Structures are given as C-alpha cells and as structure tokens.
Coordinates of C-alpha atoms in Angstrom, one line a residue:
L1 CA -2.2 -35.6 -34.3
G2 CA -3.7 -33.2 -36.9
E3 CA -4.7 -34.2 -41.0
M4 CA -2.0 -34.3 -42.7
T5 CA 0.5 -36.4 -40.1
T6 CA -2.4 -38.8 -40.2
S7 CA -2.5 -39.5 -43.3
A8 CA 2.0 -39.8 -43.5
A9 CA 1.4 -42.4 -40.2
I10 CA -0.9 -44.7 -42.3
E11 CA 0.3 -44.1 -44.9
K12 CA 3.3 -45.2 -43.9
L13 CA 1.8 -48.1 -41.9
I14 CA 0.5 -49.3 -44.6
S15 CA 3.3 -49.7 -46.9
G16 CA 5.8 -50.9 -43.8
T17 CA 2.9 -53.9 -43.8
L18 CA 3.0 -54.2 -48.0
E19 CA 6.5 -54.8 -47.3
A20 CA 6.0 -57.5 -44.7
Q21 CA 3.6 -59.9 -46.1
G22 CA 6.7 -59.0 -49.6
H23 CA 4.9 -56.6 -51.8
Q24 CA 5.6 -53.2 -52.9
A25 CA 5.5 -50.7 -51.0
I26 CA 3.3 -47.4 -51.6
R27 CA 5.2 -45.7 -54.3
K28 CA 5.0 -42.1 -54.7
Y29 CA 5.7 -39.9 -58.0
D30 CA 8.1 -40.8 -59.5
S31 CA 9.6 -39.0 -62.3
T32 CA 10.7 -41.8 -64.5
A33 CA 8.0 -44.0 -64.1
L34 CA 6.0 -44.7 -67.7
P35 CA 3.8 -41.6 -68.7
E36 CA -0.1 -42.9 -68.7
V37 CA -0.1 -41.8 -72.4
Y38 CA 2.1 -44.1 -73.6
D39 CA 1.4 -45.8 -76.8
P40 CA 5.0 -47.0 -79.3
A41 CA 2.5 -45.3 -82.4
F42 CA 4.3 -42.4 -81.0
I43 CA 7.4 -42.7 -81.5
A44 CA 9.1 -41.7 -84.4
A45 CA 11.7 -44.7 -84.9
D46 CA 12.4 -46.5 -88.5
A47 CA 11.4 -50.2 -87.2
N48 CA 7.9 -51.0 -86.3
L49 CA 8.7 -51.0 -82.8
A50 CA 5.1 -53.2 -81.5
H51 CA 6.3 -56.2 -84.1
I52 CA 9.8 -56.0 -82.5
A53 CA 8.0 -56.7 -78.9
E54 CA 6.2 -59.5 -80.4
G55 CA 9.0 -60.8 -81.4
L56 CA 10.9 -60.8 -78.6
M57 CA 8.0 -61.8 -76.7
V58 CA 8.5 -64.6 -78.0
S59 CA 11.6 -65.1 -78.7
R60 CA 13.3 -63.4 -74.7
S61 CA 16.7 -62.7 -76.3
G62 CA 17.9 -60.4 -78.2
R63 CA 20.6 -56.8 -79.2
L64 CA 19.1 -54.4 -80.4
C65 CA 20.1 -50.6 -79.5
L66 CA 18.8 -47.4 -79.8
D67 CA 19.3 -44.5 -82.0
G68 CA 18.7 -41.0 -82.0
P69 CA 18.5 -37.4 -79.7
P70 CA 17.2 -37.1 -75.7
G71 CA 13.5 -37.5 -75.3
T72 CA 12.7 -39.4 -78.1
G73 CA 11.9 -41.9 -76.2
K74 CA 14.7 -44.5 -76.6
T75 CA 14.4 -45.9 -72.1
A76 CA 11.0 -45.0 -72.8
F77 CA 10.3 -48.0 -75.0
A78 CA 12.5 -51.1 -72.8
R79 CA 10.8 -50.5 -69.8
W80 CA 7.2 -50.7 -71.6
L81 CA 8.8 -53.6 -73.5
A82 CA 9.5 -55.5 -69.4
E83 CA 6.1 -54.0 -68.3
R84 CA 4.7 -55.9 -71.6
M85 CA 7.1 -58.8 -71.0
S86 CA 6.4 -58.5 -67.8
L87 CA 9.8 -58.2 -66.5
P88 CA 11.2 -56.8 -64.5
I89 CA 14.2 -53.9 -65.9
V90 CA 17.7 -52.9 -65.6
I91 CA 18.8 -49.2 -65.8
K92 CA 22.2 -47.9 -65.7
R93 CA 24.3 -45.3 -66.8
A94 CA 27.3 -44.4 -67.7
S95 CA 27.8 -42.5 -64.5
D96 CA 26.6 -45.7 -62.2
L97 CA 29.1 -47.5 -64.6
M98 CA 32.7 -45.6 -64.8
S99 CA 35.0 -45.1 -62.3
K100 CA 38.3 -43.5 -62.1
W101 CA 40.0 -46.7 -60.9
V102 CA 42.0 -48.6 -63.5
G103 CA 39.7 -52.3 -64.0
E104 CA 36.8 -51.3 -61.9
N105 CA 35.2 -50.0 -65.1
E106 CA 34.7 -53.3 -66.5
Q107 CA 33.8 -55.1 -63.3
N108 CA 31.0 -52.8 -62.7
I109 CA 29.7 -53.7 -66.4
A110 CA 29.9 -57.0 -65.3
R111 CA 28.0 -57.4 -62.4
A112 CA 25.5 -55.2 -64.4
F113 CA 24.8 -58.1 -66.5
R114 CA 25.3 -60.1 -63.8
E115 CA 21.9 -58.7 -61.5
A116 CA 20.4 -58.7 -64.8
D117 CA 21.1 -62.5 -65.4
Q118 CA 19.9 -64.1 -62.3
G119 CA 16.7 -61.4 -61.4
G120 CA 16.1 -62.4 -65.6
A121 CA 15.5 -58.5 -65.9
I122 CA 16.0 -56.6 -69.4
L123 CA 19.2 -55.1 -69.1
L124 CA 19.6 -51.2 -70.2
I125 CA 22.2 -49.4 -70.4
D126 CA 21.9 -45.2 -71.3
E127 CA 25.1 -43.7 -73.0
V128 CA 26.0 -47.0 -74.2
D129 CA 28.8 -45.1 -76.6
S130 CA 31.1 -44.1 -73.3
F131 CA 31.7 -48.1 -73.1
L132 CA 32.1 -49.3 -77.3
Q133 CA 34.4 -46.3 -78.8
D134 CA 36.4 -46.9 -81.7
R135 CA 39.5 -48.5 -80.4
R136 CA 40.9 -48.0 -83.8
G137 CA 41.3 -44.8 -81.7
A138 CA 42.1 -46.1 -78.1
Q139 CA 44.9 -43.6 -76.7
H140 CA 44.8 -46.3 -74.3
G141 CA 45.6 -49.8 -73.6
W142 CA 42.2 -49.7 -70.9
E143 CA 40.2 -48.4 -73.7
A144 CA 40.5 -51.2 -75.2
T145 CA 39.5 -53.1 -73.1
L146 CA 36.9 -51.4 -71.6
V147 CA 35.2 -51.9 -75.0
N148 CA 36.5 -55.6 -75.2
E149 CA 35.0 -55.7 -71.8
M150 CA 31.4 -55.0 -72.7
L151 CA 31.6 -56.6 -75.7
T152 CA 32.7 -60.4 -74.7
Q153 CA 29.0 -59.6 -71.9
M154 CA 26.9 -59.1 -74.9
E155 CA 27.4 -62.0 -76.7
S156 CA 27.5 -63.5 -73.5
F157 CA 24.0 -62.3 -72.3
S158 CA 21.3 -64.4 -73.0
G159 CA 18.5 -61.6 -72.4
I160 CA 17.8 -58.8 -74.0
F161 CA 19.5 -55.9 -73.6
I162 CA 19.6 -53.4 -75.0
G163 CA 21.9 -49.9 -75.0
T164 CA 21.3 -46.7 -76.1
T165 CA 23.3 -43.9 -77.8
N166 CA 22.7 -40.7 -80.0
L167 CA 26.8 -41.2 -81.0
M168 CA 26.1 -44.3 -83.1
T169 CA 28.6 -42.9 -85.4
G170 CA 30.9 -43.3 -82.7
L171 CA 31.2 -47.1 -82.3
D172 CA 33.6 -50.0 -82.8
Q173 CA 32.5 -51.3 -85.7
A174 CA 32.4 -54.7 -84.1
A175 CA 30.2 -53.4 -81.7
L176 CA 27.4 -52.6 -84.7
R177 CA 27.3 -56.1 -85.8
R178 CA 26.9 -57.7 -82.1
F179 CA 24.1 -55.9 -82.0
D180 CA 20.9 -57.7 -83.9
L181 CA 19.6 -54.8 -84.5
K182 CA 19.5 -51.1 -84.8
V183 CA 16.9 -48.8 -84.4
K184 CA 16.5 -44.8 -85.2
F185 CA 14.4 -43.0 -82.9
D186 CA 13.9 -39.6 -84.6
F187 CA 11.3 -36.1 -83.3
L188 CA 7.8 -36.5 -83.7
R189 CA 6.6 -35.9 -87.1
P190 CA 3.9 -34.0 -87.3
E191 CA 0.7 -36.0 -87.5
Q192 CA 2.3 -38.1 -84.4
S193 CA 2.3 -34.8 -82.4
C194 CA -0.9 -33.4 -82.9
E195 CA -2.2 -36.5 -81.6
L196 CA -0.3 -37.1 -78.7
F197 CA -1.2 -33.7 -77.7
Q198 CA -5.0 -34.9 -78.2
R199 CA -4.1 -37.0 -76.1
Y200 CA -2.7 -35.0 -73.2
C201 CA -6.1 -32.9 -73.9
Q202 CA -8.3 -35.5 -73.0
Q203 CA -5.6 -36.5 -70.4
L204 CA -6.2 -33.4 -68.6
T205 CA -10.1 -32.6 -69.9
L206 CA -8.9 -30.0 -71.7
P207 CA -11.3 -29.1 -75.1
A208 CA -10.3 -30.2 -78.5
P209 CA -8.3 -28.1 -79.6
T210 CA -9.2 -26.3 -82.3
S211 CA -8.0 -26.6 -86.3
A212 CA -5.6 -23.2 -85.2
V213 CA -3.9 -24.6 -82.2
L214 CA -2.9 -28.1 -83.6
A215 CA -2.0 -26.1 -87.4
Q216 CA 0.4 -24.3 -84.6
L217 CA 2.1 -26.9 -83.2
S218 CA 2.5 -29.1 -86.4
R219 CA 4.7 -26.3 -87.2
L220 CA 6.9 -27.0 -83.6
S221 CA 9.8 -28.3 -84.4
H222 CA 12.3 -30.9 -83.0
L223 CA 9.0 -31.5 -80.5
T224 CA 10.1 -35.0 -78.6
P225 CA 7.6 -37.3 -76.2
G226 CA 10.4 -36.4 -73.7
D227 CA 9.0 -32.2 -74.4
F228 CA 5.0 -33.5 -73.2
A229 CA 6.4 -36.0 -70.7
A230 CA 8.2 -32.4 -69.1
V231 CA 5.3 -30.0 -69.3
I232 CA 3.2 -33.0 -67.9
R233 CA 5.4 -32.5 -64.9
Q234 CA 5.2 -28.7 -64.4
H235 CA 1.4 -29.6 -64.4
R236 CA 1.9 -30.3 -60.9
F237 CA 2.9 -26.8 -60.0
R238 CA 2.3 -24.9 -62.6
P239 CA -0.9 -25.9 -63.5
I240 CA -2.6 -25.2 -67.9
C241 CA -5.6 -24.4 -67.8
S242 CA -6.4 -24.2 -71.9
T243 CA -5.0 -25.4 -75.4
E244 CA -3.4 -22.6 -75.7
S245 CA -1.2 -22.7 -72.3
F246 CA -0.2 -26.5 -73.3
L247 CA 0.6 -24.9 -77.2
V248 CA 2.6 -22.6 -75.3
A249 CA 5.0 -25.0 -72.9
L250 CA 5.4 -26.9 -75.7
T251 CA 6.6 -24.1 -78.0
G252 CA 8.8 -23.1 -75.1
E253 CA 10.5 -27.3 -74.7
C254 CA 11.5 -26.3 -78.0
E255 CA 12.9 -23.2 -78.1
I256 CA 15.0 -24.3 -75.4
K257 CA 16.5 -26.3 -77.3
A258 CA 16.9 -24.0 -80.6
L259 CA 19.6 -21.6 -78.7
G260 CA 21.9 -24.5 -79.1
R261 CA 21.2 -24.4 -82.6
G262 CA 20.3 -21.2 -83.8
A263 CA 17.0 -21.8 -84.7
I264 CA 13.9 -21.0 -82.9
G265 CA 10.5 -22.6 -82.1
F266 CA 9.0 -22.7 -85.3
M267 CA 10.1 -24.2 -89.0

C-alpha cells in the first residue's frame, strides 16, 4: 500500500475500533481546541478568572457575560472552564441560531438550552448581543419576542451559561440584570505579553528572547492571546525559526488590526 496509505488505513482502523467501543475517535488538528500554552493569567480581565472558576466548580450554576474585543480569550476561557470542570461544552454562534423564518429563532434558542441541559453541559452563545438587543429600539415585534425568549431560557437554565459579546452597550437592560457576573476582557498588558511570549518560545524550542526583543514586544498595541494562537497556527506551514521572526509575525497581526483604527503596530 505504501507508507502513507498504510498509516492512513491503520489510523482509520484504530479510530473505527475506538468509536465502536464507545470512545472518541482519533482527533486530527482542531483549530478550535485550547492552545497547549493556556493559562487564565494571560487574559487581561477585570476579575480574577481563576477564583471565578473555583466558585463555579462549587455552585455548578451561573450566568456570565464576557465582554471584549475579538481574540481576547472569551471563548478560550469557556473551553478551559469546561475542561477544568470535566463538563462538555455546547458552543453556538449567532449564525447557528438565526433563521430567516419567523419563530424559528426562538425554537433554535430553546433547542440550544435544551441540548446543554440534557447533556449536563456548559452553554456558550457567541455574539449573544444578536439576541439581546435593547427592546426600546425594536422596530418589529419579532425583535422583542426574540429577546423575551432568550431571557426566559436564561432564567430557567440551571447550569452554567456564558454569553460573549463586544457590544455590551447595546444589550437590553433586563438582560444585563439576568447575568450574575459581567467580566470585561481587554488587550494584553505588557507584562502578560512578555510572559506569554517566553512561554511560547519554550514550546517552540527557541532561545530565550533578548531584552531588546521583549522591549519591542511590550510596545505592541492591542495584542491578544488570539494573535499568539494565529501565529502558532501559521507555524505549521511557515516555521518560526527565531524570536525575531516570532516578534515580526505578532507585529504583523497587530498591524492588520490597526488598519481599521488608522494606527500602526507600535504605540
């Protein structure tokens, strides 16, 4: 069969056997999985996430709203929490739940909460603002109905519900009251960026970064854990061979975001 074909056949056989025995099949690369270098200490939040996790492990119930720019670690924290609590997690995005048919949005929302409840899972709804817009600005009846359904499901859900958004100011006031805790996620602080950079250098077996490299890194604006994850994914087909090239790649990620703000990569 040849080396490559034989390896694929063996992998398929093992995966099939595992599934037949009720286990999980061999997992290939998963871009949504937690990075190997993960620590809630590398999230710039306005609350102690480790302490929150400890409290949730005891209560097994809670409604959290995580607010912040993309890449700041909102979904990753939910995945980490699920792993730490040994619970499955159901993740739904707005595109998974929104429908062009009247009434179907509400059914999809109810189905998502029911799925999490029956599976004993943490439920994460990304872009939750899509379903919790301030009803005072509603122009159609279905908009208010959508918010009402989400609030009803949140109220009756006994497990852990996490909603993520980067548009907190547009949320319905009643929705804000339904959340037990609202946590702001922000861009990495300089000391967090430097520590995370050094951790990844160890993972990539790169030499320790020089003080000059760390000084440049600390001046990068709007750096997020998601930027590090993106560069590490690139490493699979565009290897990072030095701390300098690692820094250049991160700078590029910041500059791409800066295009929409009329800024450059350094402050």
